[in-house]
């Protein structure tokens, strides 16, 4: 195997790729975060805090579940953008 020497040439931003990934990320994030908030609310109704011996209100329990699902959504979006960047590189050699 031979080691590849990194190029020292200029790199430019590939705007069509950036716009494509950004547009897809906006669309997908609207779905992911909408599902996180709706899912947190639905889970709070299906799994009341009394079932887990928690002495908190139903609204607080819903916010906790929404925050957990929101964090999962952030992970999903980071994974999506990193994967999309591999397919559609944001820079190219000039």
Coordinates of C-alpha atoms in Angstrom, one line a residue:
X1 CA 0.0 0.0 0.0
X2 CA 1.1 3.5 -0.7
X3 CA 0.3 6.4 1.5
X4 CA -1.6 9.2 -0.2
X5 CA 0.0 12.7 0.2
X6 CA -2.7 15.3 0.9
X7 CA -3.0 17.9 -1.9
X8 CA -2.1 21.5 -1.0
X9 CA -4.3 22.9 -3.8
X10 CA -7.1 25.4 -3.2
X11 CA -10.5 24.1 -2.4
X12 CA -13.7 25.8 -3.3
X13 CA -17.2 25.5 -1.9
X14 CA -19.5 23.3 -4.1
X15 CA -22.6 25.4 -3.6
X16 CA -25.0 23.1 -5.4
X17 CA -24.1 20.3 -3.0
X18 CA -24.4 22.6 0.0
X19 CA -27.8 23.8 -1.0
X20 CA -29.0 20.3 -1.8
X21 CA -27.9 18.9 1.6
X22 CA -29.2 22.0 3.5
X23 CA -32.6 21.7 1.7
X24 CA -32.9 18.0 2.5
X25 CA -31.8 18.7 6.1
X26 CA -34.5 21.3 6.6
X27 CA -37.2 19.0 5.2
X28 CA -36.1 16.0 7.2
X29 CA -35.6 18.0 10.4
X30 CA -39.1 19.3 10.3
X31 CA -40.4 15.7 10.2
X32 CA -38.0 14.4 12.8
X33 CA -38.6 17.2 15.3
X34 CA -42.3 17.3 14.7
X35 CA -42.4 13.5 15.4
X36 CA -40.3 14.1 18.5
X37 CA -42.7 16.6 20.0
X38 CA -45.9 14.7 19.0
X39 CA -44.3 11.4 20.1
X40 CA -43.3 12.8 23.5
X41 CA -46.9 14.1 24.0
X42 CA -48.4 10.7 23.0
X43 CA -46.0 8.7 25.1
X44 CA -46.8 10.9 28.1
X45 CA -50.4 10.1 27.7
X46 CA -49.8 6.3 27.2
X47 CA -47.2 6.1 30.0
X48 CA -48.3 8.3 32.8
X49 CA -45.5 9.3 35.3
X50 CA -47.4 7.4 38.1
X51 CA -46.3 4.2 36.3
X52 CA -42.7 5.1 37.0
X53 CA -43.3 6.2 40.6
X54 CA -42.5 9.8 39.6
X55 CA -44.3 12.6 41.5
X56 CA -44.3 15.1 38.6
X57 CA -47.2 16.5 36.6
X58 CA -48.4 15.2 33.3
X59 CA -47.2 18.3 31.5
X60 CA -43.7 18.1 33.0
X61 CA -43.5 14.4 32.1
X62 CA -44.5 15.3 28.5
X63 CA -41.7 17.9 28.4
X64 CA -39.2 15.4 29.7
X65 CA -40.1 12.8 27.0
X66 CA -40.1 15.5 24.3
X67 CA -36.6 16.6 25.4
X68 CA -35.4 13.0 25.2
X69 CA -36.9 12.5 21.8
X70 CA -35.6 15.9 20.7
X71 CA -32.0 14.7 21.6
X72 CA -32.5 11.6 19.6
X73 CA -33.7 13.8 16.7
X74 CA -30.5 15.9 17.0
X75 CA -28.4 12.7 16.7
X76 CA -30.4 11.6 13.7
X77 CA -29.9 15.0 12.0
X78 CA -26.1 15.0 12.7
X79 CA -25.9 11.5 11.3
X80 CA -27.9 12.5 8.2
X81 CA -25.8 15.6 7.4
X82 CA -22.5 13.7 7.9
X83 CA -23.7 10.9 5.6
X84 CA -25.0 13.3 3.0
X85 CA -21.7 15.2 3.1
X86 CA -19.9 12.0 2.1
X87 CA -22.2 11.6 -0.9
X88 CA -22.3 15.3 -1.8
X89 CA -19.0 16.8 -0.8
X90 CA -19.2 20.5 0.3
X91 CA -15.8 21.3 -1.2
X92 CA -13.9 20.5 -4.4
X93 CA -10.4 21.1 -5.7
X94 CA -10.1 24.3 -7.7

